[in-house]
């Protein structure tokens, strides 16, 4: 069975792409067949996998607009054998416009397209843009679950109600099986009161939705602020091929182990 997971939070810069790329890379190195769909016109994930945006001629836009099959758009990543990529480039931004001018099938476009290839994969990981627009809605309608990265900073929980409401509307209308896989605290700095405060708030309100270490159940999985995580995209590499022993790498490995345990 294939599990489709979208990484989403309409807040910008909270660690969505970092989470999506590194989770996908760890799942693939565990020999799970992974398809990564970059659903963000910023194409940060595409770049993080070492593909230059200007090298991408056909991308997720062509899938979503119906002119190409997913199989025609996939890039195979030589360095990560079990991972295939549907890249993005800036043209994907056009999908929002098409959506509102009703030039396409709306919310279910990605779900329909994914059906064609679902049997070939154990996981499909979708990175989404910092907005609750047509791209994120398409990703959520196509997904079994959502992971929400939460940056351990001031305003961290602001906007969460709106995101949870969007998930509820999608559940009620087009995808009743959509579930929240969990909230992932990111950029945590243990010396900062604010980081600890955000984590306290999260564990109070959403304790059952925080990921837990598979070997030490009492510990939450928390992604620390780690410069190696910030550096690795500029080398076009997921963290485990850049600095596998870094604290950021270990956190994402723990997340992948949690996901694999429930798979
Ligand atoms: N744990 C971390 N430690 C240090 N830097 C991080 C960490 N996670 C992400 N970053 C850096 O913070 C920035 C934002 O992260 P990222 O691109 O993953 O967020 P995003 O939510 O995908 O952003 P956007 O909303 O623009 O798509 C990037 O420069 C990234 O390299
Ligand atoms: Mg991003």
Short mmCIF file of C-alpha atoms and ligand atoms in Angstrom, two decimals:
data_model
loop_
_atom_site.label_atom_id
_atom_site.label_comp_id
_atom_site.label_asym_id
_atom_site.label_seq_id
_atom_site.Cartn_x
_atom_site.Cartn_y
_atom_site.Cartn_z
CA UNK A 1 0.00 0.00 0.00
CA UNK A 2 1.21 3.46 -0.90
CA UNK A 3 0.95 6.23 1.69
CA UNK A 4 0.68 9.79 0.38
CA UNK A 5 1.96 12.41 2.84
CA UNK A 6 1.85 16.18 2.32
CA UNK A 7 4.10 18.46 4.34
CA UNK A 8 2.10 21.64 4.84
CA UNK A 9 1.86 24.83 6.83
CA UNK A 10 0.78 28.09 5.22
CA UNK A 11 3.34 29.92 7.32
CA UNK A 12 6.50 30.59 5.33
CA UNK A 13 9.96 29.35 6.24
CA UNK A 14 8.96 26.90 8.96
CA UNK A 15 10.88 23.90 7.59
CA UNK A 16 8.38 22.28 5.20
CA UNK A 17 10.83 21.71 2.38
CA UNK A 18 13.63 20.65 4.72
CA UNK A 19 11.28 18.12 6.30
CA UNK A 20 9.91 16.84 3.00
CA UNK A 21 13.32 16.41 1.34
CA UNK A 22 15.01 14.75 4.27
CA UNK A 23 12.12 12.49 5.21
CA UNK A 24 11.88 11.33 1.59
CA UNK A 25 15.64 10.71 1.39
CA UNK A 26 15.66 8.63 4.60
CA UNK A 27 12.66 6.59 3.47
CA UNK A 28 14.35 5.93 0.12
CA UNK A 29 17.60 4.82 1.72
CA UNK A 30 15.52 2.38 3.76
CA UNK A 31 14.73 0.90 0.33
CA UNK A 32 11.18 2.18 0.26
CA UNK A 33 10.13 3.30 -3.22
CA UNK A 34 9.46 7.02 -2.88
CA UNK A 35 7.98 9.54 -5.29
CA UNK A 36 8.62 13.15 -4.32
CA UNK A 37 6.25 15.72 -5.83
CA UNK A 38 7.42 19.32 -5.62
CA UNK A 39 4.17 21.30 -5.51
CA UNK A 40 5.79 24.66 -4.72
CA UNK A 41 6.61 27.11 -7.57
CA UNK A 42 9.63 28.26 -5.51
CA UNK A 43 11.04 24.80 -6.40
CA UNK A 44 13.23 24.72 -3.31
CA UNK A 45 12.92 20.95 -2.98
CA UNK A 46 13.85 20.45 -6.65
CA UNK A 47 17.01 22.48 -6.02
CA UNK A 48 17.70 20.66 -2.77
CA UNK A 49 17.82 17.41 -4.73
CA UNK A 50 20.48 18.93 -6.99
CA UNK A 51 18.28 19.76 -9.99
CA UNK A 52 18.67 23.30 -11.33
CA UNK A 53 15.38 25.06 -11.89
CA UNK A 54 16.32 26.28 -15.34
CA UNK A 55 17.04 22.66 -16.38
CA UNK A 56 13.43 21.75 -15.70
CA UNK A 57 11.39 22.01 -18.89
CA UNK A 58 8.38 19.95 -17.89
CA UNK A 59 7.27 19.95 -14.29
CA UNK A 60 4.44 19.51 -11.83
CA UNK A 61 2.46 22.20 -13.68
CA UNK A 62 2.17 19.94 -16.73
CA UNK A 63 0.89 17.14 -14.51
CA UNK A 64 -1.62 19.35 -12.73
CA UNK A 65 -2.84 21.00 -15.92
CA UNK A 66 -3.37 17.57 -17.46
CA UNK A 67 -0.98 17.86 -20.40
CA UNK A 68 1.48 15.19 -19.17
CA UNK A 69 1.33 11.98 -17.23
CA UNK A 70 3.37 11.79 -14.03
CA UNK A 71 5.52 9.11 -15.67
CA UNK A 72 6.51 11.60 -18.40
CA UNK A 73 7.68 14.19 -15.89
CA UNK A 74 9.60 12.04 -13.40
CA UNK A 75 13.32 12.62 -12.96
CA UNK A 76 15.32 9.67 -11.61
CA UNK A 77 17.92 10.73 -9.08
CA UNK A 78 21.13 8.78 -9.65
CA UNK A 79 22.44 9.28 -6.14
CA UNK A 80 19.25 8.11 -4.45
CA UNK A 81 18.14 4.96 -6.25
CA UNK A 82 14.73 4.49 -4.65
CA UNK A 83 13.67 8.10 -5.09
CA UNK A 84 11.89 9.63 -8.10
CA UNK A 85 11.15 13.34 -8.41
CA UNK A 86 8.37 15.31 -10.05
CA UNK A 87 10.17 18.67 -10.18
CA UNK A 88 8.75 22.17 -10.02
CA UNK A 89 9.68 25.44 -11.57
CA UNK A 90 8.19 28.92 -11.44
CA UNK A 91 5.63 28.08 -14.14
CA UNK A 92 3.77 26.04 -11.53
CA UNK A 93 2.49 29.35 -10.14
CA UNK A 94 0.19 29.43 -13.20
CA UNK A 95 -1.84 26.62 -11.68
CA UNK A 96 -3.39 28.98 -9.12
CA UNK A 97 -4.61 31.23 -11.94
CA UNK A 98 -6.01 28.29 -13.95
CA UNK A 99 -7.77 27.06 -10.85
CA UNK A 100 -9.66 30.26 -10.26
CA UNK A 101 -10.50 30.71 -13.94
CA UNK A 102 -11.78 27.10 -13.88
CA UNK A 103 -9.49 25.95 -16.67
CA UNK A 104 -8.94 22.62 -14.93
CA UNK A 105 -10.63 19.96 -12.84
CA UNK A 106 -9.94 21.82 -9.66
CA UNK A 107 -9.22 20.08 -6.43
CA UNK A 108 -8.91 16.49 -7.57
CA UNK A 109 -6.39 16.95 -10.38
CA UNK A 110 -3.36 15.71 -8.45
CA UNK A 111 -5.28 12.86 -6.84
CA UNK A 112 -6.38 11.58 -10.26
CA UNK A 113 -2.85 11.83 -11.63
CA UNK A 114 -1.34 10.05 -8.64
CA UNK A 115 -3.67 7.09 -9.17
CA UNK A 116 -1.72 6.21 -12.35
CA UNK A 117 1.51 5.58 -10.46
CA UNK A 118 0.45 4.75 -6.92
CA UNK A 119 1.17 1.05 -7.27
CA UNK A 120 4.81 1.77 -8.09
CA UNK A 121 5.57 3.43 -4.76
CA UNK A 122 5.51 2.81 -1.02
CA UNK A 123 5.41 6.53 -0.23
CA UNK A 124 4.54 9.69 -2.10
CA UNK A 125 5.85 12.80 -0.34
CA UNK A 126 4.48 16.19 -1.43
CA UNK A 127 6.06 19.54 -0.59
CA UNK A 128 3.60 22.44 -0.61
CA UNK A 129 3.90 26.23 -0.84
CA UNK A 130 3.35 28.67 2.04
CA UNK A 131 -0.31 29.30 1.24
CA UNK A 132 -3.64 27.53 1.53
CA UNK A 133 -4.37 27.97 -2.18
CA UNK A 134 -5.10 25.60 -5.04
CA UNK A 135 -1.74 23.79 -4.88
CA UNK A 136 -1.94 22.98 -1.18
CA UNK A 137 -5.60 22.00 -1.50
CA UNK A 138 -4.76 19.67 -4.41
CA UNK A 139 -1.97 18.12 -2.35
CA UNK A 140 -4.25 17.58 0.66
CA UNK A 141 -7.07 16.14 -1.41
CA UNK A 142 -4.55 13.64 -2.86
CA UNK A 143 -3.10 12.68 0.54
CA UNK A 144 -3.65 10.11 3.24
CA UNK A 145 -2.05 12.33 5.83
CA UNK A 146 -0.38 15.63 6.58
CA UNK A 147 2.73 16.47 8.59
CA UNK A 148 2.82 20.03 9.93
CA UNK A 149 6.26 21.46 10.72
CA UNK A 150 6.04 24.09 13.46
CA UNK A 151 8.91 26.51 13.87
CA UNK A 152 9.76 27.00 17.54
CA UNK A 153 9.51 30.79 17.36
CA UNK A 154 7.10 33.52 18.36
CA UNK A 155 3.78 33.26 16.43
CA UNK A 156 4.46 29.56 15.90
CA UNK A 157 0.90 28.48 16.59
CA UNK A 158 -0.70 31.44 14.86
CA UNK A 159 -2.49 30.32 11.73
CA UNK A 160 -2.67 26.74 12.93
CA UNK A 161 -6.42 27.03 13.53
CA UNK A 162 -6.86 28.11 9.91
CA UNK A 163 -4.79 25.15 8.68
CA UNK A 164 -6.72 22.70 10.85
CA UNK A 165 -9.95 24.19 9.56
CA UNK A 166 -8.80 23.68 5.96
CA UNK A 167 -8.01 20.04 6.78
CA UNK A 168 -11.48 19.67 8.28
CA UNK A 169 -13.21 21.18 5.23
CA UNK A 170 -11.27 18.86 2.92
CA UNK A 171 -12.18 15.88 5.12
CA UNK A 172 -15.84 16.88 5.10
CA UNK A 173 -16.01 17.48 1.37
CA UNK A 174 -13.56 15.53 -0.76
CA UNK A 175 -11.18 13.38 1.28
CA UNK A 176 -12.76 11.86 4.41
CA UNK A 177 -9.68 9.69 5.09
CA UNK A 178 -7.22 12.59 5.41
CA UNK A 179 -5.52 12.43 8.80
CA UNK A 180 -2.99 14.52 10.67
CA UNK A 181 0.14 12.37 10.96
CA UNK A 182 1.61 14.85 13.37
CA UNK A 183 3.17 18.16 14.26
CA UNK A 184 6.93 18.42 14.01
CA UNK A 185 8.68 21.12 16.08
CA UNK A 186 11.52 22.56 13.98
CA UNK A 187 14.49 24.91 14.52
CA UNK A 188 14.40 24.15 18.24
CA UNK A 189 17.11 25.78 20.37
CA UNK A 190 17.16 24.24 23.83
CA UNK A 191 18.82 27.33 25.39
CA UNK A 192 15.99 29.60 24.19
CA UNK A 193 13.05 30.08 26.52
CA UNK A 194 10.86 30.76 23.52
CA UNK A 195 11.67 27.40 21.93
CA UNK A 196 10.84 25.61 25.16
CA UNK A 197 7.65 27.63 25.54
CA UNK A 198 6.45 26.66 22.05
CA UNK A 199 7.20 23.01 22.78
CA UNK A 200 5.30 23.22 26.09
CA UNK A 201 2.30 24.75 24.32
CA UNK A 202 2.40 22.08 21.64
CA UNK A 203 2.65 19.22 24.12
CA UNK A 204 -0.21 20.68 26.18
CA UNK A 205 -2.58 21.17 23.27
CA UNK A 206 -1.45 18.55 20.77
CA UNK A 207 0.65 16.11 22.81
CA UNK A 208 -0.92 13.10 21.09
CA UNK A 209 0.02 14.56 17.71
CA UNK A 210 3.72 15.03 18.39
CA UNK A 211 6.01 12.36 16.95
CA UNK A 212 7.75 10.13 19.43
CA UNK A 213 11.11 8.46 19.30
CA UNK A 214 10.55 4.81 18.37
CA UNK A 215 13.15 3.55 20.86
CA UNK A 216 12.54 6.08 23.63
CA UNK A 217 8.78 6.57 23.67
CA UNK A 218 8.94 9.29 26.31
CA UNK A 219 10.94 11.55 23.97
CA UNK A 220 9.35 13.73 21.32
CA UNK A 221 11.01 13.99 17.94
CA UNK A 222 12.21 17.59 17.66
CA UNK A 223 14.30 19.04 14.86
CA UNK A 224 17.01 21.27 16.36
CA UNK A 225 18.25 24.42 14.70
CA UNK A 226 21.25 23.00 12.89
CA UNK A 227 23.42 24.86 10.42
CA UNK A 228 24.23 21.66 8.50
CA UNK A 229 20.53 21.33 7.59
CA UNK A 230 20.56 24.89 6.26
CA UNK A 231 23.76 24.28 4.27
CA UNK A 232 22.91 20.98 2.61
CA UNK A 233 20.42 22.34 -0.03
CA UNK A 234 23.14 24.57 -1.47
CA UNK A 235 25.11 21.39 -2.24
CA UNK A 236 22.03 19.81 -3.78
CA UNK A 237 22.07 17.05 -1.19
CA UNK A 238 19.73 15.77 1.49
CA UNK A 239 21.36 15.92 4.91
CA UNK A 240 22.30 12.25 5.07
CA UNK A 241 24.58 12.66 2.06
CA UNK A 242 26.01 15.89 3.44
CA UNK A 243 26.45 15.30 7.17
CA UNK A 244 24.75 12.12 8.32
CA UNK A 245 25.98 12.49 11.89
CA UNK A 246 24.65 16.02 12.43
CA UNK A 247 21.88 16.58 14.96
CA UNK A 248 19.52 17.62 12.15
CA UNK A 249 20.17 14.42 10.24
CA UNK A 250 19.52 12.27 13.30
CA UNK A 251 16.20 14.06 13.93
CA UNK A 252 14.98 13.34 10.39
CA UNK A 253 16.19 9.77 10.62
CA UNK A 254 14.09 9.40 13.78
CA UNK A 255 11.08 10.85 11.97
CA UNK A 256 11.53 8.38 9.09
CA UNK A 257 11.76 5.50 11.58
CA UNK A 258 8.51 6.64 13.17
CA UNK A 259 6.79 6.78 9.78
CA UNK A 260 8.15 3.37 8.80
CA UNK A 261 6.98 1.85 12.05
CA UNK A 262 3.41 2.88 11.32
CA UNK A 263 3.61 1.89 7.64
N1 LIG B 1 16.30 22.79 11.62
C1 LIG B 1 16.85 23.77 10.90
N2 LIG B 1 17.97 24.37 11.33
C2 LIG B 1 18.53 25.39 10.63
N3 LIG B 1 18.03 25.88 9.49
C3 LIG B 1 16.90 25.32 9.02
C4 LIG B 1 16.26 24.24 9.68
N4 LIG B 1 15.15 23.89 8.97
C5 LIG B 1 15.12 24.71 7.91
N5 LIG B 1 16.16 25.57 7.92
C6 LIG B 1 16.45 26.64 6.96
O1 LIG B 1 15.42 27.62 7.14
C7 LIG B 1 14.97 28.11 5.88
C8 LIG B 1 13.48 27.76 5.71
O2 LIG B 1 13.35 26.35 5.68
P1 LIG B 1 12.46 25.63 4.58
O3 LIG B 1 12.80 26.12 3.22
O4 LIG B 1 12.54 24.18 4.82
O5 LIG B 1 11.04 26.18 5.02
P2 LIG B 1 9.68 26.16 4.20
O6 LIG B 1 8.59 26.09 5.20
O7 LIG B 1 9.72 25.12 3.15
O8 LIG B 1 9.71 27.60 3.50
P3 LIG B 1 8.65 28.14 2.40
O9 LIG B 1 7.41 28.45 3.19
O10 LIG B 1 9.30 29.33 1.80
O11 LIG B 1 8.44 27.03 1.42
C9 LIG B 1 15.86 27.45 4.85
O12 LIG B 1 16.94 28.33 4.59
C10 LIG B 1 16.35 26.19 5.54
O13 LIG B 1 17.59 25.75 5.04
MG1 LIG B 2 9.37 25.28 1.10
#
